[in-house]
Structure formats: structure tokens, C-alpha cells
PDB file of C-alpha atoms in Angstrom:
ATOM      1  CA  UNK A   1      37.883 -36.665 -61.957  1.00 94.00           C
ATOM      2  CA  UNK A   2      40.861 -38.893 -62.655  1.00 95.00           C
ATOM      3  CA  UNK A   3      40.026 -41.003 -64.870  1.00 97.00           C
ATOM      4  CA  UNK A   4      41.628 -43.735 -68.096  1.00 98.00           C
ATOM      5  CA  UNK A   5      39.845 -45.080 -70.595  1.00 98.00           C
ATOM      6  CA  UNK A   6      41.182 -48.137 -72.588  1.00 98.00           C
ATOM      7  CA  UNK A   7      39.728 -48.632 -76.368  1.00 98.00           C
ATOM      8  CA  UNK A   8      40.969 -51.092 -79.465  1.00 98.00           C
ATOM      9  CA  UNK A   9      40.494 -54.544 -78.313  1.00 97.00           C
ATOM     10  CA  UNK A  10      38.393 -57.025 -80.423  1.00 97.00           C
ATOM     11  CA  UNK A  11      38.593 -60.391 -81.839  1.00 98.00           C
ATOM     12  CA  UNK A  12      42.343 -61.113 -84.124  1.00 98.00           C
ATOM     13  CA  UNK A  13      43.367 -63.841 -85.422  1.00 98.00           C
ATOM     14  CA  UNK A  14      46.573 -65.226 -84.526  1.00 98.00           C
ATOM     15  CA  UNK A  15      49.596 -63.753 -85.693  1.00 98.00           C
ATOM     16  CA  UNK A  16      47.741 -60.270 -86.646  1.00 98.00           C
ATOM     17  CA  UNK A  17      48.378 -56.830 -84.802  1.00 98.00           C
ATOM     18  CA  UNK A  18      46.275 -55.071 -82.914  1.00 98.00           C
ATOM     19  CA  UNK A  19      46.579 -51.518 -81.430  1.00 98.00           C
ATOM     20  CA  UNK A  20      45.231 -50.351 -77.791  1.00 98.00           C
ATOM     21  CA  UNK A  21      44.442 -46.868 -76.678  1.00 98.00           C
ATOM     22  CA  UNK A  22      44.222 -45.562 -72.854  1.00 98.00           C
ATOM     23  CA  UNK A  23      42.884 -42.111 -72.690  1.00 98.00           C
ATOM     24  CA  UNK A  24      43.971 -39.910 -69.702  1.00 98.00           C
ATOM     25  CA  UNK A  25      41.619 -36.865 -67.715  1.00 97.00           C
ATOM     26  CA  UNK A  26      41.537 -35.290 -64.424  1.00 97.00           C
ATOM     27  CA  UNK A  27      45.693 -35.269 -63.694  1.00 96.00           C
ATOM     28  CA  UNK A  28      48.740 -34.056 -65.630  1.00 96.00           C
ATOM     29  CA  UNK A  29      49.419 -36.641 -67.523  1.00 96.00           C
ATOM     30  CA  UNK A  30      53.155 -36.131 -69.079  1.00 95.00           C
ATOM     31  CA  UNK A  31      53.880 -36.301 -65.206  1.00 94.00           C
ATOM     32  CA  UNK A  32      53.000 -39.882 -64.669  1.00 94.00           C
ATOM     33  CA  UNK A  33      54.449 -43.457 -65.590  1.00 94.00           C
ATOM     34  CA  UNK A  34      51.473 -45.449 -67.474  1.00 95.00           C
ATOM     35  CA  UNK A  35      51.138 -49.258 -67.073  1.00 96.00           C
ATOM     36  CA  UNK A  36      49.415 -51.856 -69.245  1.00 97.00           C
ATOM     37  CA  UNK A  37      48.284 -54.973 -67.335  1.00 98.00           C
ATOM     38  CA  UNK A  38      45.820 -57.693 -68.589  1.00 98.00           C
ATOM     39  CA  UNK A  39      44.063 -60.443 -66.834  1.00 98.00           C
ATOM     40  CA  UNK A  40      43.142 -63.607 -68.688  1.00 97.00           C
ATOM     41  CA  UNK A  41      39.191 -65.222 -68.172  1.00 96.00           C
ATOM     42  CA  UNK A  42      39.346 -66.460 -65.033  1.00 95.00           C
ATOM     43  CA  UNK A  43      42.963 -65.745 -64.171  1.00 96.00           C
ATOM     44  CA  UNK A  44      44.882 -63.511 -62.223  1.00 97.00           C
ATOM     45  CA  UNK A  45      46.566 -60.494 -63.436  1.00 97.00           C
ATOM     46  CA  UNK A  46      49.760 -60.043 -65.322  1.00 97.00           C
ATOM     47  CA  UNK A  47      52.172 -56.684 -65.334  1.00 96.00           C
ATOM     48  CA  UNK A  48      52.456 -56.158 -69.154  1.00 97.00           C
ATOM     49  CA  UNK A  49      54.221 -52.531 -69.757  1.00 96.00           C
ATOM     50  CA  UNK A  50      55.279 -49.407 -68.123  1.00 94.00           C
ATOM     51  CA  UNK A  51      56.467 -46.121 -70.169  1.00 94.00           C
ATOM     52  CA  UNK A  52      57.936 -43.416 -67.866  1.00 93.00           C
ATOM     53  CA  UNK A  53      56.544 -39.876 -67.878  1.00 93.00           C
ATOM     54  CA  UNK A  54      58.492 -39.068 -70.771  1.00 93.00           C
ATOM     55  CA  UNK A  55      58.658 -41.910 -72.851  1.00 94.00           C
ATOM     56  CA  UNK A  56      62.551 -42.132 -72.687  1.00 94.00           C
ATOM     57  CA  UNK A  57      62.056 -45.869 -70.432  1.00 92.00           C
ATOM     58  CA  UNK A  58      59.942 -48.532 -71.131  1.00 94.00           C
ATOM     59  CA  UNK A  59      60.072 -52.391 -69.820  1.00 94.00           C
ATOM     60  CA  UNK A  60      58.106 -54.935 -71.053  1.00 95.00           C
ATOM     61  CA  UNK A  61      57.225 -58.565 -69.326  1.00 94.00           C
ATOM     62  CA  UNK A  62      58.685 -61.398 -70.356  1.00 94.00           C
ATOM     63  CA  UNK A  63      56.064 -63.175 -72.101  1.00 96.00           C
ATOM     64  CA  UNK A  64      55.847 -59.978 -74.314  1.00 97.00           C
ATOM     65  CA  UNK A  65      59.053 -58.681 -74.987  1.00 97.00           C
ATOM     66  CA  UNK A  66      59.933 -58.231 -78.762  1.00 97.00           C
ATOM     67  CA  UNK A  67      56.039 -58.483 -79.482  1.00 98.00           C
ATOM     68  CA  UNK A  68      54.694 -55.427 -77.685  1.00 98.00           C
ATOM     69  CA  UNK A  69      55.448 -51.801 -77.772  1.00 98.00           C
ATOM     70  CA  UNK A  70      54.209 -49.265 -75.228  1.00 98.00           C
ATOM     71  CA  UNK A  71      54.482 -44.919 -76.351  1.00 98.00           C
ATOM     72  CA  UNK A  72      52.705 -42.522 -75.146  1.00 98.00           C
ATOM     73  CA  UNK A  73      51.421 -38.714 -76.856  1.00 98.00           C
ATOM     74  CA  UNK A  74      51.718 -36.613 -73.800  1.00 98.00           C
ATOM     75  CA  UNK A  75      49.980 -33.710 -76.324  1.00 97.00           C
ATOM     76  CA  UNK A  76      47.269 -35.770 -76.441  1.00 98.00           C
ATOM     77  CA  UNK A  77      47.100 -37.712 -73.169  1.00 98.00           C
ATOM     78  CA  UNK A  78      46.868 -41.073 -74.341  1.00 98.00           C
ATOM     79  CA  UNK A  79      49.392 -44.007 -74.340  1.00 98.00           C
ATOM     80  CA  UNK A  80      49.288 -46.947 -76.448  1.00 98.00           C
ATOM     81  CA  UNK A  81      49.828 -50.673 -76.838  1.00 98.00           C
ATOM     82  CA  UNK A  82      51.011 -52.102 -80.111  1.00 98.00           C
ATOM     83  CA  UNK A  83      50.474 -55.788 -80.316  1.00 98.00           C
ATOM     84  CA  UNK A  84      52.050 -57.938 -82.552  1.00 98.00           C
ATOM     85  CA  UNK A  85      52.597 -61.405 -84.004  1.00 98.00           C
ATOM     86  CA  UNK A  86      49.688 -62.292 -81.094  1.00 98.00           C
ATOM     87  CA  UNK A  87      49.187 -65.754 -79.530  1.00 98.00           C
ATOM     88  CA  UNK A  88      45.922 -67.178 -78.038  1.00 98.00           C
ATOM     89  CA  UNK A  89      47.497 -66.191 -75.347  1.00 98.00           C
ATOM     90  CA  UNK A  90      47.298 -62.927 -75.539  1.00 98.00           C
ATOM     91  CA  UNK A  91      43.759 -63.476 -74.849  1.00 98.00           C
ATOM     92  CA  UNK A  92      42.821 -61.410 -72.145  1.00 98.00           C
ATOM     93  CA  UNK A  93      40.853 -57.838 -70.991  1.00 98.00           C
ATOM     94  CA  UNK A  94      44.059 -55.596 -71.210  1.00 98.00           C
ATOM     95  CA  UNK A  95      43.486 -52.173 -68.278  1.00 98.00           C
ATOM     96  CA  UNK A  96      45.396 -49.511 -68.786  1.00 97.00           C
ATOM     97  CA  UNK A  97      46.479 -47.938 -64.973  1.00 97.00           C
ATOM     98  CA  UNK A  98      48.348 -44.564 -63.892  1.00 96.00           C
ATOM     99  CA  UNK A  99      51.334 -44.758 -61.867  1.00 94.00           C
ATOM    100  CA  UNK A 100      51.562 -42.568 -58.292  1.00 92.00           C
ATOM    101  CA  UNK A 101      55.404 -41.711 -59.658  1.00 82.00           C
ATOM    102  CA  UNK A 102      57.296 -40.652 -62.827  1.00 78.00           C
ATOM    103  CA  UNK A 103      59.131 -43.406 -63.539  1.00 76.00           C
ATOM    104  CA  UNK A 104      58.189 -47.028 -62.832  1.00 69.00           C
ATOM    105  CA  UNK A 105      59.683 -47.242 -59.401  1.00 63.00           C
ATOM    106  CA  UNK A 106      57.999 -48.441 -56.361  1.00 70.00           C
ATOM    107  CA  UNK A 107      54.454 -46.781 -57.080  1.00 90.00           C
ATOM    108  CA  UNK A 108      51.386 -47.990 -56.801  1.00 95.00           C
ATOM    109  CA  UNK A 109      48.284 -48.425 -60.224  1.00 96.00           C
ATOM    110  CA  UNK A 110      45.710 -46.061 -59.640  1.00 95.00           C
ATOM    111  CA  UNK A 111      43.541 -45.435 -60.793  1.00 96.00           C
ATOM    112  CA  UNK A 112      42.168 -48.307 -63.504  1.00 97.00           C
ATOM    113  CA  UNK A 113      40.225 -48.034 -66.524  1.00 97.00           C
ATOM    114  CA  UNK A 114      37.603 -50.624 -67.245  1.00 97.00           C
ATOM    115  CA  UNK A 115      39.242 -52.412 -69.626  1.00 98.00           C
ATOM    116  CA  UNK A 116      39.487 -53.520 -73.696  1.00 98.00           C
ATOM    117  CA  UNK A 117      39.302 -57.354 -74.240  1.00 98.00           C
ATOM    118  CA  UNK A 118      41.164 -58.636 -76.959  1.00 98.00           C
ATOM    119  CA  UNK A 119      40.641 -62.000 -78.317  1.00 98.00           C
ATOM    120  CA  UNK A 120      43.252 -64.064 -80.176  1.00 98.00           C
ATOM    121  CA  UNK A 121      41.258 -66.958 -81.914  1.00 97.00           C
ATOM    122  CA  UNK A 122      41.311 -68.055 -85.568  1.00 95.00           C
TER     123      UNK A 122
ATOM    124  CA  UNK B   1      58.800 -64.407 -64.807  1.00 58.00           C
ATOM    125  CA  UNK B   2      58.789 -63.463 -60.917  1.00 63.00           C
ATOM    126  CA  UNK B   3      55.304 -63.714 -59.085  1.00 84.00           C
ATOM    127  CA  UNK B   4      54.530 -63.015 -55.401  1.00 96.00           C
ATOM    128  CA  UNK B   5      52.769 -65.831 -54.035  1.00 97.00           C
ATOM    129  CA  UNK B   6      49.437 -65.528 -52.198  1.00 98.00           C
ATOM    130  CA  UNK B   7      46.904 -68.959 -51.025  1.00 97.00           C
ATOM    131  CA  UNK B   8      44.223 -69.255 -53.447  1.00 97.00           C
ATOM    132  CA  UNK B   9      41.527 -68.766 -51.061  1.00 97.00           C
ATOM    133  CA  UNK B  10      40.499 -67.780 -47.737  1.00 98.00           C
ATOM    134  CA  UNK B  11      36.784 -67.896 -45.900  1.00 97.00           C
ATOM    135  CA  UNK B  12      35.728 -66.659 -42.469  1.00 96.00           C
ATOM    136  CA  UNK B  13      32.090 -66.297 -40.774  1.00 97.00           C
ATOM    137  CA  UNK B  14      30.650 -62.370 -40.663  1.00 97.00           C
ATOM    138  CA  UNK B  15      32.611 -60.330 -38.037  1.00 97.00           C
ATOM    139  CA  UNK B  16      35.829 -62.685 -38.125  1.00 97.00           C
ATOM    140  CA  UNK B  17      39.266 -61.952 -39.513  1.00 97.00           C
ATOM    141  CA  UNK B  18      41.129 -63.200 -41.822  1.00 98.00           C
ATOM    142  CA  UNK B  19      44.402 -62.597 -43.301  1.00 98.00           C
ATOM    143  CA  UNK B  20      46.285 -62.873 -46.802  1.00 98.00           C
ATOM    144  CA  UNK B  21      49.797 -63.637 -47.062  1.00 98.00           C
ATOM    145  CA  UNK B  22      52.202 -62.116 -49.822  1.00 98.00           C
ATOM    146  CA  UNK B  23      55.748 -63.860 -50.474  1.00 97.00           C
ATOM    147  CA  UNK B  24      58.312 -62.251 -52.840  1.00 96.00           C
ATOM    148  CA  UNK B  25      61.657 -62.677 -52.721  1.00 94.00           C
ATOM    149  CA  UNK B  26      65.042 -60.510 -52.825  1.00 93.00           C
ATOM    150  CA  UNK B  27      64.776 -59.490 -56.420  1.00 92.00           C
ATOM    151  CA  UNK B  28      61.261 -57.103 -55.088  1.00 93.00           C
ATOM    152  CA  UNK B  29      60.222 -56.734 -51.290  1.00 93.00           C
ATOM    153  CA  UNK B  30      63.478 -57.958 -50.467  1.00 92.00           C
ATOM    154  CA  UNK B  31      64.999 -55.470 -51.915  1.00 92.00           C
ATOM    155  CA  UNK B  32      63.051 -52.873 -49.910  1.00 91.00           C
ATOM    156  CA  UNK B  33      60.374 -51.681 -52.859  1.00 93.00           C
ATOM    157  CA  UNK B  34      56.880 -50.992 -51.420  1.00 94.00           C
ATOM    158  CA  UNK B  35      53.982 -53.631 -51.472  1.00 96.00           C
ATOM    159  CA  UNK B  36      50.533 -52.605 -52.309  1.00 97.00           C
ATOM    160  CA  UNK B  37      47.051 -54.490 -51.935  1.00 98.00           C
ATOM    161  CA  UNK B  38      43.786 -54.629 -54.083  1.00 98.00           C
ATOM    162  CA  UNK B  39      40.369 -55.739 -54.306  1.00 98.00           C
ATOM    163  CA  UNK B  40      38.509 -56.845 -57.327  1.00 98.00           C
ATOM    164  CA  UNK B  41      34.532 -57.586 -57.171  1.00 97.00           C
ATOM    165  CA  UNK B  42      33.520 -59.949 -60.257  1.00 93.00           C
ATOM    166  CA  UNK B  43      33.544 -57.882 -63.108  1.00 93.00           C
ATOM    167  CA  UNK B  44      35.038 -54.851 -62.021  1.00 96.00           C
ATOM    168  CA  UNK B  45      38.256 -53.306 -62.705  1.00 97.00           C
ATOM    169  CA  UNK B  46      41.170 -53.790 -59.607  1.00 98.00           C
ATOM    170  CA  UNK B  47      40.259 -50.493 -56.782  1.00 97.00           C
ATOM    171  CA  UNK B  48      43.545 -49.632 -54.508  1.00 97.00           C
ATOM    172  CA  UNK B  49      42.877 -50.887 -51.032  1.00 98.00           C
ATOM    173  CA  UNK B  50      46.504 -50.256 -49.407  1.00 98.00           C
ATOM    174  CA  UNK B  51      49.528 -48.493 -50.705  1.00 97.00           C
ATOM    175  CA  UNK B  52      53.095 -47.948 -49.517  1.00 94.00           C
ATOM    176  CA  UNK B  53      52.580 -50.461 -47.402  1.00 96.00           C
ATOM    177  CA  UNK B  54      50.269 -49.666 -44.835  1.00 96.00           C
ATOM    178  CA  UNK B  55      48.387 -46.947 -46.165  1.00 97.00           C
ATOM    179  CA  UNK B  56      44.275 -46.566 -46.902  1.00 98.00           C
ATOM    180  CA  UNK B  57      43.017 -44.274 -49.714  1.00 96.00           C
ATOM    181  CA  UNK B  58      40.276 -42.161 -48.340  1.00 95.00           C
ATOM    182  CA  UNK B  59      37.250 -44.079 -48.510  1.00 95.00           C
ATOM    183  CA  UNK B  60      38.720 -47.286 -47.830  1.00 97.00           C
ATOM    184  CA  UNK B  61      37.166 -48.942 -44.192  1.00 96.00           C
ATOM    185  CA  UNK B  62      39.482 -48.965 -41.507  1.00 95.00           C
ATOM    186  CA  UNK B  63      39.100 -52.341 -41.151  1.00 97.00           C
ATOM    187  CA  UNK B  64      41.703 -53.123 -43.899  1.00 98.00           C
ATOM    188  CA  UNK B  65      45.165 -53.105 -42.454  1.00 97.00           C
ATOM    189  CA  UNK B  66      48.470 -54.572 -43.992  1.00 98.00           C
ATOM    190  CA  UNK B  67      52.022 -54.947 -42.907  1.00 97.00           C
ATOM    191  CA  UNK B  68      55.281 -55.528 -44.395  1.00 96.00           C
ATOM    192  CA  UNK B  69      58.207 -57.386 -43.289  1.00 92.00           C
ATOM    193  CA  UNK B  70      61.530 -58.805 -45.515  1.00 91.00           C
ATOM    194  CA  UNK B  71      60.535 -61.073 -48.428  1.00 94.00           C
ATOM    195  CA  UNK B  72      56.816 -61.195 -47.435  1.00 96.00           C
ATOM    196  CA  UNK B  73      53.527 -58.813 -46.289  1.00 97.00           C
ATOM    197  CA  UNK B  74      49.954 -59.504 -45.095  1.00 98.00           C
ATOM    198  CA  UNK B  75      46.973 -57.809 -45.449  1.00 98.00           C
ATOM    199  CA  UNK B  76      44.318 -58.213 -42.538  1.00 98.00           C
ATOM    200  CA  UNK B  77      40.440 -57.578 -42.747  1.00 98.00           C
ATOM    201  CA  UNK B  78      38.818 -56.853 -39.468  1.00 97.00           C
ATOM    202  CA  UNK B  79      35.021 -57.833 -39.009  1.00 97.00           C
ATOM    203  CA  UNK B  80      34.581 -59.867 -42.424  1.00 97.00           C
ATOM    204  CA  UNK B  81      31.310 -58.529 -44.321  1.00 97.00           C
ATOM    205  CA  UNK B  82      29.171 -59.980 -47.141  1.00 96.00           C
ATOM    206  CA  UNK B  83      30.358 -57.277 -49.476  1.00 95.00           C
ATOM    207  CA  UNK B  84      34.292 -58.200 -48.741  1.00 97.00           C
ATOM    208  CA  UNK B  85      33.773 -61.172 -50.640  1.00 97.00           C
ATOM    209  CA  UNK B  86      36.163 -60.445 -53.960  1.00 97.00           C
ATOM    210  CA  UNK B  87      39.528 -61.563 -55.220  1.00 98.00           C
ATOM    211  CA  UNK B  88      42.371 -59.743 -53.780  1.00 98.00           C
ATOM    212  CA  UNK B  89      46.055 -59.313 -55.369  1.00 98.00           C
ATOM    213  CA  UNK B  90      49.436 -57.695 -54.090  1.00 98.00           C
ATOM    214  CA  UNK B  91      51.538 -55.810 -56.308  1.00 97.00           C
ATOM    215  CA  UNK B  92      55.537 -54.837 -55.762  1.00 96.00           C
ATOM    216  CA  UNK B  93      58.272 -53.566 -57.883  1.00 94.00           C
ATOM    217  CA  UNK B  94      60.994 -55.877 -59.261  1.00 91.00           C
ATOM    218  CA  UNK B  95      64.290 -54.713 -60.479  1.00 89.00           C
ATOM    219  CA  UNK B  96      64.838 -57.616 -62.250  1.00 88.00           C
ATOM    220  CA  UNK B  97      62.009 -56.855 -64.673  1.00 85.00           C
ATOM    221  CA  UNK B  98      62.355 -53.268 -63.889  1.00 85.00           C
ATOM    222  CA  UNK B  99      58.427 -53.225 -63.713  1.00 89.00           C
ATOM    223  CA  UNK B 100      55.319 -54.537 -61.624  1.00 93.00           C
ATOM    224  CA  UNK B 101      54.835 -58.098 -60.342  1.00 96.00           C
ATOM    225  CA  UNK B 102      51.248 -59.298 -59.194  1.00 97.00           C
ATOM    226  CA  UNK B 103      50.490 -61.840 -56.568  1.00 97.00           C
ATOM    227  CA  UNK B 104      48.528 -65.380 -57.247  1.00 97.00           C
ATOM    228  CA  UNK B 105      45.609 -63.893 -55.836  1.00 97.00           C
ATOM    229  CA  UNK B 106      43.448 -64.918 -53.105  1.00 98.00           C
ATOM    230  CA  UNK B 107      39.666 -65.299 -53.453  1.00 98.00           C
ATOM    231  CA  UNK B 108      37.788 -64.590 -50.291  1.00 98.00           C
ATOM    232  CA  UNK B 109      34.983 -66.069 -49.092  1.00 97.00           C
ATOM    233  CA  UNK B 110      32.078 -64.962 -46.404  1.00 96.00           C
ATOM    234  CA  UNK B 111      30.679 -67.907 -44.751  1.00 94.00           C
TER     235      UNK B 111
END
């Protein structure tokens, strides 16, 4: 079935990298846009990254810009999240989601992996 | 950083109702891109509940409707159950950030 499945979080202190992994199965995935999105405990969730099909676009929030990178291996089906110079908060269980389009354009996230929590915290 | 905004909660009794509002503004519905709706049950990941709009994923109860209109969109649930109780975002495009933007989220309550 379609499926993602996010790996790489765990506990960094601040100002460290990290490096998150979303695993694709079940579609075609050099077809699709990918998204990163995190939620922070007990908060609401935040649009992170998107990487079109290709890898030739990528946009990046606000709040991460210049710290985060998105790519994506479409040989291997898996799209990344390097994380750098992280903040406490950055804290937050970071799901990786499939877009319904190519490019990130007015589709909708579907469908969700379960998530990779990453903890900022000296 | 743009953010549709949603009320933090809503209740209703079993069998009643209720709605969730979603404001944006020109820079994402207003500019025409679709709005979508989901559900999240504590400790789960976010499941699709509407997209484009209007639309249900197979599987999803016809008692979940949503509409669009402008700068803001609802989503209506029909004969409120115990197992509707769950926090519940909207998500559009914005071509200002050239990515997604999440509502506020409303939690929902069953009386």
C-alpha cells in the first residue's frame, strides 16, 4: 500500500545537525512533490518543506529558511531533511507527507507517516 | 508567517452538528488555491478527511461535508459521534511562501 516512513530524529543539542529520512512504497515516487511538516508537543502543525518531483524546486518556511535543506533520491525513494544550527525550537515530531501533484501547487498531504521526534535540549 | 485561522474548540451533544470555520486571506484561498480538511486522534498521525474542497476519500462518513467560499471555508459534521472527538486542521496553498499553510486547529468535543 502507499505508504512513508520517517526515521533520524533523537535528542541534539542545540546548535548540532541532525538528518531525517522519509522512505516512500506503494506509488511512483519521482512523480510526486514530498512535504516535511512537524508539530510541536501540544501544538498545532507547521508546513516545514516541499521538494517538487524532481528536485529542481524547493521552499522552505520561514522559521527555517537558511537552516534546513530538503533533497530527495528518486533511485532510492526517499527524501530527506537536513537540519542545522537547531533551536529548542525545533523541538517537535517532524511527518514526512506525499503530495496529490508534482509540484507544490494546490495539492493536498496524503498520505502521512507516523512520525520522527527530534528533540533540541542541551 | 501566514496561518489560516480556525476557533480553538468546538463541542456539541451526540447526533448534533457542528461546524469549523477556516479564514485565510488573498495571499492563499483568496487567491483561488484549494482548501483541504483533517482529523487527528491523540497520538496519531493527521488522516485526509476532505480534499479539493469538498471532496471525501473513500472511507470517509458522509457525514463530513465542507465548503469553500473567498478568503474563508467550513467544514460541517453531521450527527456528532463519540469517536469524532479529535483535533481538526485546514490546509491551503500560499504563493507567498510558495508552500502549505495549516490552520490554528480546532479541538472538538462530544458532550
Amino acid at each position: 500500500q502507499v505508504q512513508v516512513v520517517e526515521s533520524g530524529g533523537g535528542v541534539v543539542q542545540p546548535g548540532r545537525s541532525l538528518r531525517l529520512s522519509c522512505a516512500a512504497s506503494g506509488f511512483r515516487f519521482s512523480v510526486y512533490a514530498m512535504h516535511w511538516v512537524r508539530q510541536a508537543p501540544g501544538k498545532g502543525l507547521e508546513w516545514v518543506a516541499v521538494i517538487s518531483n524532481d528536485g529542481t524546486n524547493k521552499y522552505y518556511a520561514d522559521s527555517v529558511k537558511g537552516r534546513f535543506t530538503i533533497s530527495r533520491d528518486n533511485s532510492k525513494n526517499t527524501v530527506f531533511l537536513q537540519m542545522n544550527s537547531l533551536r529548542p525550537e525545533d523541538t517537535a515530531l517532524y511527518y514526512c507527507a506525499k503530495d496529490s501533484g508534482a509540484v507544490a501547487g494546490t495539492g493536498w498531504f496524503d498520505p502521512w507517516g507516523q512520525g520522527t521526534l527530534v528533540t533540541v535540549s542541551s | 508567517q501566514s496561518v489560516l485561522t480556525q476557533p480553538p474548540s468546538v463541542s456539541g451533544a451526540p447526533g448534533q452538528r457542528v461546524t469549523i470555520s477556516c479564514t485565510g486571506s488573498r495571499s492563499n484561498m483568496g487567491a483561488g488555491f484549494d482548501v483541504h480538511w483533517y482529523q487527528q486522534l491523540p497520538g496519531t498521525p493527521p488522516k485526509l478527511l476532505i480534499y479539493g474542497n469538498n471532496n471525501r476519500p473513500s472511507g470517509v462518513p458522509d457525514r463530513f461535508s465542507a465548503s469553500k467560499a473567498a478568503t474563508s471555508a467550513s467544514l460541517a459534521i453531521n450527527g456528532l459521534q463519540p469517536d469524532d472527538e479529535a483535533d481538526y486542521y485546514c490546509l491551503s496553498h500560499d504563493y507567498s511562501l510558495s508552500g502549505g499553510v495549516f490552520g490554528t486547529g480546532t479541538k472538538v468535543t462530544v458532550l
